[in-house]
Amino acid sequence: MPDRTVDYLLVGGGLAAASCARWLREEGADGSILMVGREPDPPYNRPPLSKGYLRGEESREDVLYRPEGWWDEHGVELMTRTSVMKLDTAERVATLSTKETVGFGKALVASGANVRRLRVDGCDLDGIHYLRAFGNSDGIRAAAETAERVVLVGGSYIGCEVAASLTAAYGVKCSILMLEEVALERQFGKEVARFFHGVLEDHGVELFGGDELDRFEGADGSVTKVVTSSGRELDCDFAVVGVGVTPDVMLARSAGLELGDTGGIRCSAGLETSAPGIFAAGDNCEYESPIHGRPLRLEHWDVAANQGKTAALNMMGRGVEHDVLPYFFSDLADWASLEYVGPGEGEPVVRGSLEEGEFSVFWVDGRRVTAALSVERSDDLEHARRYIVDGAPRDPAVLADLGTDLEAL
Ligand SMILES: Cc1cc2nc3c(=O)[nH]c(=O)nc-3n(C[C@H](O)[C@H](O)[C@H](O)COP(=O)(O)OP(=O)(O)OC[C@H]3O[C@@H](n4cnc5c(N)ncnc54)[C@H](O)[C@@H]3O)c2cc1C
């Protein structure tokens, strides 16, 4: 017999779990909810950690998903600094790091993702930062106060956002080292990504593309230099590495839940795992997207929040599919911001001016719009959502024409 039993067990104190708890209550579930999270903080939003919070514009309270008292007020038991060590899917019992055993009716595994760590010479030196949690952002903020030069390893969102934030808020000289030639080219292709690359350069960020980290060098135990495979040497007072994440499926794997091709937990369109009554949501969830007709796993704030809601509804027996079109946002300080819906393939069709920084991009595959990006043209994105979902053929030249009324298309 477990020590106690709850109706809903939510594993992970991040966004997906928090959203699930919220929607269980908003949709009228009156059973007991236990949310178990490994981190010391109540659920918070990670995007500001590389943006407003890192720049000192947002406080810890601003970044919390809900004010600290919300959980108690809504009858959600929140255990922080606690891990779920074992999940017995047949007996429906979880074992916590406190040794307590908890029986459950329905469960959500929302264990998120972990940063990829680089194992190169010098990787254990002090001053090499990764960014996932509050503490990491605090560490970078403290280091930035006295630093003159920083190297960002990785030309994706984290590297670009942090370079922009540190330049804008602390006047630190930032250099980005990346495998790709153009920052964000993996996300948007070279032509479109050149806009963001140019924005960074225009604000004094140095970018070194088509090169690879070889090693870190240091003095007195702290990093002082990043050395690349081509022999380039970049001096730094500290470094930030942003080279992607891997879904955290440790618990899921040991529980025998099926994993998918992306390494996430394989789920149905309703986000149910291979174990009936156990759901997944967020960065670790590979679901069968009814919109895309294929499995997807995404690391987006909006996706985690929406999947938490879908999971909540299905834990209450509503039987709904997760048919929300994935949405992503990012910004480079107040220099530029982007919104994206997708993911999709095809040729980019630009509407507006890349040079002037006011444009949208439709990715068109055989005349079907599959994804869209907006910089300063949010309205276009709303139309793109409809195009992606209805899948009707549309002429690229007409999409690109600023005279076209997208509403009528
Ligand atoms: C710096 C940063 C900036 C970002 N910016 C953007 C952005 O601009 N736009 C955007 O769309 N997305 C952004 N993201 C991504 C977005 O924040 C994530 O997609 C989202 O946080 C995923 O939520 P999650 O609940 O799946 O995972 P997480 O938020 O990682 O939460 C999972 C939690 O589960 C805990 N956990 C894991 N295993 C266990 C266990 N066995 N027991 C107990 N607890 C466990 C983990 O410690 C973690 O706290 C950003 C992420 C970061 C790190």
PDB file of N, CA and C and ligand atoms in Angstrom, residues 11-18 36-39 44-51 82-85 110-115 131-133 157-158 161-162 245 248 251 281-284 298-305 327-331, ligand 1:
ATOM      1  N   VAL A  11       4.297  15.189 -12.528  1.00  0.00           N
ATOM      2  CA  VAL A  11       5.742  15.050 -12.328  1.00  0.00           C
ATOM      3  C   VAL A  11       6.442  16.190 -13.051  1.00  0.00           C
ATOM      4  N   GLY A  12       7.234  16.990 -12.302  1.00  0.00           N
ATOM      5  CA  GLY A  12       7.951  18.123 -12.895  1.00  0.00           C
ATOM      6  C   GLY A  12       7.269  19.412 -12.496  1.00  0.00           C
ATOM      7  N   GLY A  13       8.005  20.340 -11.964  1.00  0.00           N
ATOM      8  CA  GLY A  13       7.410  21.607 -11.525  1.00  0.00           C
ATOM      9  C   GLY A  13       7.638  22.709 -12.532  1.00  0.00           C
ATOM     10  N   GLY A  14       7.683  22.361 -13.824  1.00  0.00           N
ATOM     11  CA  GLY A  14       7.914  23.366 -14.873  1.00  0.00           C
ATOM     12  C   GLY A  14       6.608  23.848 -15.471  1.00  0.00           C
ATOM     13  N   LEU A  15       6.719  24.418 -16.650  1.00  0.00           N
ATOM     14  CA  LEU A  15       5.571  25.069 -17.280  1.00  0.00           C
ATOM     15  C   LEU A  15       4.446  24.091 -17.620  1.00  0.00           C
ATOM     16  N   ALA A  16       4.783  22.954 -18.224  1.00  0.00           N
ATOM     17  CA  ALA A  16       3.736  22.030 -18.670  1.00  0.00           C
ATOM     18  C   ALA A  16       2.942  21.503 -17.473  1.00  0.00           C
ATOM     19  N   ALA A  17       3.649  21.156 -16.399  1.00  0.00           N
ATOM     20  CA  ALA A  17       2.967  20.646 -15.206  1.00  0.00           C
ATOM     21  C   ALA A  17       2.104  21.749 -14.591  1.00  0.00           C
ATOM     22  N   ALA A  18       2.664  22.961 -14.525  1.00  0.00           N
ATOM     23  CA  ALA A  18       1.935  24.081 -13.924  1.00  0.00           C
ATOM     24  C   ALA A  18       0.666  24.383 -14.714  1.00  0.00           C
ATOM     25  N   VAL A  36       5.064  17.510  -8.233  1.00  0.00           N
ATOM     26  CA  VAL A  36       6.375  17.233  -7.637  1.00  0.00           C
ATOM     27  C   VAL A  36       7.456  17.738  -8.570  1.00  0.00           C
ATOM     28  N   GLY A  37       8.273  18.679  -8.105  1.00  0.00           N
ATOM     29  CA  GLY A  37       9.310  19.269  -8.959  1.00  0.00           C
ATOM     30  C   GLY A  37      10.664  19.273  -8.272  1.00  0.00           C
ATOM     31  N   ARG A  38      11.669  19.092  -9.085  1.00  0.00           N
ATOM     32  CA  ARG A  38      13.028  18.948  -8.573  1.00  0.00           C
ATOM     33  C   ARG A  38      13.648  20.291  -8.170  1.00  0.00           C
ATOM     34  N   GLU A  39      13.180  21.370  -8.807  1.00  0.00           N
ATOM     35  CA  GLU A  39      13.837  22.668  -8.594  1.00  0.00           C
ATOM     36  C   GLU A  39      13.375  23.312  -7.283  1.00  0.00           C
ATOM     37  N   TYR A  44       7.996  28.615 -12.990  1.00  0.00           N
ATOM     38  CA  TYR A  44       8.288  29.933 -13.569  1.00  0.00           C
ATOM     39  C   TYR A  44       8.469  29.804 -15.072  1.00  0.00           C
ATOM     40  N   ASN A  45       8.459  30.953 -15.731  1.00  0.00           N
ATOM     41  CA  ASN A  45       8.634  30.996 -17.184  1.00  0.00           C
ATOM     42  C   ASN A  45      10.120  31.127 -17.516  1.00  0.00           C
ATOM     43  N   ARG A  46      10.602  30.249 -18.379  1.00  0.00           N
ATOM     44  CA  ARG A  46      12.037  30.301 -18.703  1.00  0.00           C
ATOM     45  C   ARG A  46      12.412  31.380 -19.731  1.00  0.00           C
ATOM     46  N   PRO A  47      11.533  31.737 -20.690  1.00  0.00           N
ATOM     47  CA  PRO A  47      11.971  32.705 -21.706  1.00  0.00           C
ATOM     48  C   PRO A  47      12.632  33.974 -21.159  1.00  0.00           C
ATOM     49  N   PRO A  48      12.125  34.578 -20.061  1.00  0.00           N
ATOM     50  CA  PRO A  48      12.785  35.800 -19.579  1.00  0.00           C
ATOM     51  C   PRO A  48      14.219  35.578 -19.077  1.00  0.00           C
ATOM     52  N   LEU A  49      14.592  34.330 -18.832  1.00  0.00           N
ATOM     53  CA  LEU A  49      15.935  34.089 -18.278  1.00  0.00           C
ATOM     54  C   LEU A  49      17.035  34.497 -19.247  1.00  0.00           C
ATOM     55  N   SER A  50      16.713  34.536 -20.548  1.00  0.00           N
ATOM     56  CA  SER A  50      17.699  35.002 -21.531  1.00  0.00           C
ATOM     57  C   SER A  50      17.318  36.392 -22.051  1.00  0.00           C
ATOM     58  N   LYS A  51      16.233  36.935 -21.526  1.00  0.00           N
ATOM     59  CA  LYS A  51      15.710  38.206 -22.046  1.00  0.00           C
ATOM     60  C   LYS A  51      15.540  39.200 -20.884  1.00  0.00           C
ATOM     61  N   THR A  82      12.068  18.135  -4.839  1.00  0.00           N
ATOM     62  CA  THR A  82      11.724  16.717  -4.698  1.00  0.00           C
ATOM     63  C   THR A  82      11.635  16.082  -6.077  1.00  0.00           C
ATOM     64  N   SER A  83      12.229  14.906  -6.229  1.00  0.00           N
ATOM     65  CA  SER A  83      12.162  14.194  -7.508  1.00  0.00           C
ATOM     66  C   SER A  83      11.252  12.986  -7.398  1.00  0.00           C
ATOM     67  N   VAL A  84      10.627  12.654  -8.516  1.00  0.00           N
ATOM     68  CA  VAL A  84       9.961  11.354  -8.596  1.00  0.00           C
ATOM     69  C   VAL A  84      11.037  10.377  -9.093  1.00  0.00           C
ATOM     70  N   MET A  85      11.348   9.397  -8.298  1.00  0.00           N
ATOM     71  CA  MET A  85      12.466   8.501  -8.606  1.00  0.00           C
ATOM     72  C   MET A  85      11.996   7.282  -9.389  1.00  0.00           C
ATOM     73  N   ALA A 110       5.934  15.464 -16.996  1.00  0.00           N
ATOM     74  CA  ALA A 110       6.331  16.725 -17.659  1.00  0.00           C
ATOM     75  C   ALA A 110       7.735  17.070 -17.159  1.00  0.00           C
ATOM     76  N   SER A 111       8.668  16.200 -17.524  1.00  0.00           N
ATOM     77  CA  SER A 111      10.028  16.316 -16.965  1.00  0.00           C
ATOM     78  C   SER A 111      10.930  17.213 -17.811  1.00  0.00           C
ATOM     79  N   GLY A 112      10.406  17.797 -18.895  1.00  0.00           N
ATOM     80  CA  GLY A 112      11.153  18.827 -19.615  1.00  0.00           C
ATOM     81  C   GLY A 112      12.372  18.317 -20.350  1.00  0.00           C
ATOM     82  N   ALA A 113      13.407  19.134 -20.331  1.00  0.00           N
ATOM     83  CA  ALA A 113      14.619  18.808 -21.079  1.00  0.00           C
ATOM     84  C   ALA A 113      15.842  19.289 -20.301  1.00  0.00           C
ATOM     85  N   ASN A 114      16.972  18.712 -20.641  1.00  0.00           N
ATOM     86  CA  ASN A 114      18.237  19.121 -20.016  1.00  0.00           C
ATOM     87  C   ASN A 114      19.156  19.688 -21.085  1.00  0.00           C
ATOM     88  N   VAL A 115      19.987  20.656 -20.698  1.00  0.00           N
ATOM     89  CA  VAL A 115      20.908  21.226 -21.682  1.00  0.00           C
ATOM     90  C   VAL A 115      21.947  20.188 -22.092  1.00  0.00           C
ATOM     91  N   LEU A 131      22.430  27.603 -19.613  1.00  0.00           N
ATOM     92  CA  LEU A 131      21.261  28.390 -19.206  1.00  0.00           C
ATOM     93  C   LEU A 131      19.985  27.573 -19.324  1.00  0.00           C
ATOM     94  N   ARG A 132      19.432  27.242 -18.180  1.00  0.00           N
ATOM     95  CA  ARG A 132      18.132  26.562 -18.167  1.00  0.00           C
ATOM     96  C   ARG A 132      17.265  27.081 -17.014  1.00  0.00           C
ATOM     97  N   ALA A 133      17.901  27.344 -15.860  1.00  0.00           N
ATOM     98  CA  ALA A 133      17.134  27.632 -14.652  1.00  0.00           C
ATOM     99  C   ALA A 133      17.475  29.023 -14.109  1.00  0.00           C
ATOM    100  N   TYR A 157      18.922  30.154 -30.644  1.00  0.00           N
ATOM    101  CA  TYR A 157      18.226  31.162 -29.853  1.00  0.00           C
ATOM    102  C   TYR A 157      18.990  31.597 -28.611  1.00  0.00           C
ATOM    103  N   ILE A 158      19.482  30.635 -27.834  1.00  0.00           N
ATOM    104  CA  ILE A 158      20.106  31.008 -26.561  1.00  0.00           C
ATOM    105  C   ILE A 158      21.321  31.898 -26.816  1.00  0.00           C
ATOM    106  N   GLU A 161      20.077  35.374 -28.199  1.00  0.00           N
ATOM    107  CA  GLU A 161      19.331  36.172 -27.225  1.00  0.00           C
ATOM    108  C   GLU A 161      20.245  36.670 -26.112  1.00  0.00           C
ATOM    109  N   VAL A 162      21.114  35.780 -25.630  1.00  0.00           N
ATOM    110  CA  VAL A 162      21.995  36.167 -24.520  1.00  0.00           C
ATOM    111  C   VAL A 162      23.002  37.213 -24.999  1.00  0.00           C
ATOM    112  N   VAL A 245      19.126  21.151 -26.290  1.00  0.00           N
ATOM    113  CA  VAL A 245      18.682  20.376 -25.119  1.00  0.00           C
ATOM    114  C   VAL A 245      18.301  18.970 -25.564  1.00  0.00           C
ATOM    115  N   ASP A 248      14.268  15.117 -21.169  1.00  0.00           N
ATOM    116  CA  ASP A 248      14.582  14.339 -19.960  1.00  0.00           C
ATOM    117  C   ASP A 248      13.593  13.166 -19.883  1.00  0.00           C
ATOM    118  N   LEU A 251      13.056   9.134 -16.132  1.00  0.00           N
ATOM    119  CA  LEU A 251      11.978   8.483 -15.381  1.00  0.00           C
ATOM    120  C   LEU A 251      11.091   7.665 -16.326  1.00  0.00           C
ATOM    121  N   ALA A 281       3.606  15.983 -21.487  1.00  0.00           N
ATOM    122  CA  ALA A 281       3.424  17.320 -22.080  1.00  0.00           C
ATOM    123  C   ALA A 281       4.723  18.090 -21.975  1.00  0.00           C
ATOM    124  N   GLY A 282       4.936  18.993 -22.940  1.00  0.00           N
ATOM    125  CA  GLY A 282       6.104  19.868 -22.879  1.00  0.00           C
ATOM    126  C   GLY A 282       7.280  19.323 -23.673  1.00  0.00           C
ATOM    127  N   ASP A 283       8.466  19.756 -23.273  1.00  0.00           N
ATOM    128  CA  ASP A 283       9.684  19.476 -24.043  1.00  0.00           C
ATOM    129  C   ASP A 283       9.971  17.981 -24.208  1.00  0.00           C
ATOM    130  N   ASN A 284       9.405  17.157 -23.342  1.00  0.00           N
ATOM    131  CA  ASN A 284       9.697  15.709 -23.429  1.00  0.00           C
ATOM    132  C   ASN A 284       8.639  14.935 -24.211  1.00  0.00           C
ATOM    133  N   LEU A 298       8.555  19.494 -29.658  1.00  0.00           N
ATOM    134  CA  LEU A 298       8.999  20.884 -29.790  1.00  0.00           C
ATOM    135  C   LEU A 298       9.406  21.431 -28.428  1.00  0.00           C
ATOM    136  N   GLU A 299      10.308  22.384 -28.472  1.00  0.00           N
ATOM    137  CA  GLU A 299      10.771  22.993 -27.210  1.00  0.00           C
ATOM    138  C   GLU A 299      10.328  24.450 -27.186  1.00  0.00           C
ATOM    139  N   HIS A 300       9.017  24.646 -27.141  1.00  0.00           N
ATOM    140  CA  HIS A 300       8.454  26.000 -27.194  1.00  0.00           C
ATOM    141  C   HIS A 300       7.590  26.227 -25.942  1.00  0.00           C
ATOM    142  N   TRP A 301       7.676  27.436 -25.428  1.00  0.00           N
ATOM    143  CA  TRP A 301       6.886  27.820 -24.258  1.00  0.00           C
ATOM    144  C   TRP A 301       5.389  27.590 -24.504  1.00  0.00           C
ATOM    145  N   ASP A 302       4.922  28.082 -25.637  1.00  0.00           N
ATOM    146  CA  ASP A 302       3.501  28.032 -25.932  1.00  0.00           C
ATOM    147  C   ASP A 302       3.005  26.590 -26.074  1.00  0.00           C
ATOM    148  N   VAL A 303       3.862  25.760 -26.634  1.00  0.00           N
ATOM    149  CA  VAL A 303       3.486  24.351 -26.822  1.00  0.00           C
ATOM    150  C   VAL A 303       3.355  23.670 -25.461  1.00  0.00           C
ATOM    151  N   ALA A 304       4.336  23.919 -24.585  1.00  0.00           N
ATOM    152  CA  ALA A 304       4.273  23.297 -23.249  1.00  0.00           C
ATOM    153  C   ALA A 304       3.005  23.747 -22.519  1.00  0.00           C
ATOM    154  N   ALA A 305       2.707  25.051 -22.624  1.00  0.00           N
ATOM    155  CA  ALA A 305       1.525  25.575 -21.924  1.00  0.00           C
ATOM    156  C   ALA A 305       0.243  24.947 -22.487  1.00  0.00           C
ATOM    157  N   TYR A 327       3.442  27.525 -31.796  1.00  0.00           N
ATOM    158  CA  TYR A 327       3.828  28.942 -31.909  1.00  0.00           C
ATOM    159  C   TYR A 327       5.096  29.169 -31.100  1.00  0.00           C
ATOM    160  N   PHE A 328       5.986  29.996 -31.632  1.00  0.00           N
ATOM    161  CA  PHE A 328       7.250  30.283 -30.961  1.00  0.00           C
ATOM    162  C   PHE A 328       7.528  31.772 -31.058  1.00  0.00           C
ATOM    163  N   PHE A 329       8.184  32.329 -30.029  1.00  0.00           N
ATOM    164  CA  PHE A 329       8.583  33.743 -30.092  1.00  0.00           C
ATOM    165  C   PHE A 329      10.009  33.859 -29.585  1.00  0.00           C
ATOM    166  N   SER A 330      10.661  34.926 -29.994  1.00  0.00           N
ATOM    167  CA  SER A 330      12.018  35.174 -29.496  1.00  0.00           C
ATOM    168  C   SER A 330      12.306  36.652 -29.697  1.00  0.00           C
ATOM    169  N   ASP A 331      13.269  37.183 -28.929  1.00  0.00           N
ATOM    170  CA  ASP A 331      13.693  38.547 -29.233  1.00  0.00           C
ATOM    171  C   ASP A 331      15.183  38.731 -29.034  1.00  0.00           C
TER     172      ASP A 331
HETATM  173  C1  LIG B   1      16.654  30.454 -21.351  1.00  0.00           C
HETATM  174  C2  LIG B   1      15.471  29.928 -22.087  1.00  0.00           C
HETATM  175  C3  LIG B   1      14.792  30.775 -22.955  1.00  0.00           C
HETATM  176  C4  LIG B   1      13.694  30.297 -23.656  1.00  0.00           C
HETATM  177  N1  LIG B   1      13.049  31.152 -24.491  1.00  0.00           N
HETATM  178  C5  LIG B   1      11.978  30.718 -25.179  1.00  0.00           C
HETATM  179  C6  LIG B   1      11.290  31.594 -26.048  1.00  0.00           C
HETATM  180  O1  LIG B   1      11.677  32.750 -26.229  1.00  0.00           O
HETATM  181  N2  LIG B   1      10.207  31.129 -26.691  1.00  0.00           N
HETATM  182  C7  LIG B   1       9.738  29.863 -26.520  1.00  0.00           C
HETATM  183  O2  LIG B   1       8.722  29.497 -27.119  1.00  0.00           O
HETATM  184  N3  LIG B   1      10.380  28.978 -25.701  1.00  0.00           N
HETATM  185  C8  LIG B   1      11.480  29.398 -25.030  1.00  0.00           C
HETATM  186  N4  LIG B   1      12.130  28.522 -24.199  1.00  0.00           N
HETATM  187  C9  LIG B   1      11.647  27.134 -24.081  1.00  0.00           C
HETATM  188  C10 LIG B   1      10.554  26.967 -23.025  1.00  0.00           C
HETATM  189  O3  LIG B   1      10.890  27.645 -21.864  1.00  0.00           O
HETATM  190  C11 LIG B   1      10.377  25.468 -22.774  1.00  0.00           C
HETATM  191  O4  LIG B   1       9.878  24.899 -23.953  1.00  0.00           O
HETATM  192  C12 LIG B   1       9.439  25.182 -21.607  1.00  0.00           C
HETATM  193  O5  LIG B   1       9.973  25.663 -20.407  1.00  0.00           O
HETATM  194  C13 LIG B   1       9.188  23.688 -21.472  1.00  0.00           C
HETATM  195  O6  LIG B   1       8.433  23.413 -20.341  1.00  0.00           O
HETATM  196  P1  LIG B   1       8.415  21.960 -19.689  1.00  0.00           P
HETATM  197  O7  LIG B   1       7.454  22.035 -18.561  1.00  0.00           O
HETATM  198  O8  LIG B   1       8.275  20.943 -20.723  1.00  0.00           O
HETATM  199  O9  LIG B   1       9.891  21.749 -19.140  1.00  0.00           O
HETATM  200  P2  LIG B   1      10.684  22.467 -17.995  1.00  0.00           P
HETATM  201  O10 LIG B   1      10.293  23.897 -17.937  1.00  0.00           O
HETATM  202  O11 LIG B   1      12.106  22.121 -18.201  1.00  0.00           O
HETATM  203  O12 LIG B   1      10.166  21.770 -16.673  1.00  0.00           O
HETATM  204  C14 LIG B   1      10.449  20.450 -16.349  1.00  0.00           C
HETATM  205  C15 LIG B   1      10.736  20.357 -14.875  1.00  0.00           C
HETATM  206  O13 LIG B   1      10.663  19.003 -14.457  1.00  0.00           O
HETATM  207  C16 LIG B   1      11.675  18.759 -13.482  1.00  0.00           C
HETATM  208  N5  LIG B   1      11.895  17.308 -13.424  1.00  0.00           N
HETATM  209  C17 LIG B   1      12.455  16.499 -14.362  1.00  0.00           C
HETATM  210  N6  LIG B   1      12.422  15.201 -13.965  1.00  0.00           N
HETATM  211  C18 LIG B   1      11.830  15.212 -12.751  1.00  0.00           C
HETATM  212  C19 LIG B   1      11.523  14.189 -11.810  1.00  0.00           C
HETATM  213  N7  LIG B   1      11.788  12.916 -12.065  1.00  0.00           N
HETATM  214  N8  LIG B   1      10.945  14.561 -10.648  1.00  0.00           N
HETATM  215  C20 LIG B   1      10.652  15.861 -10.387  1.00  0.00           C
HETATM  216  N9  LIG B   1      10.917  16.864 -11.235  1.00  0.00           N
HETATM  217  C21 LIG B   1      11.497  16.547 -12.401  1.00  0.00           C
HETATM  218  C22 LIG B   1      12.829  19.562 -14.048  1.00  0.00           C
HETATM  219  O14 LIG B   1      13.791  19.795 -13.049  1.00  0.00           O
HETATM  220  C23 LIG B   1      12.128  20.837 -14.493  1.00  0.00           C
HETATM  221  O15 LIG B   1      12.029  21.753 -13.456  1.00  0.00           O
HETATM  222  C24 LIG B   1      13.253  28.957 -23.474  1.00  0.00           C
HETATM  223  C25 LIG B   1      13.958  28.112 -22.608  1.00  0.00           C
HETATM  224  C26 LIG B   1      15.047  28.579 -21.926  1.00  0.00           C
HETATM  225  C27 LIG B   1      15.796  27.673 -21.007  1.00  0.00           C
END
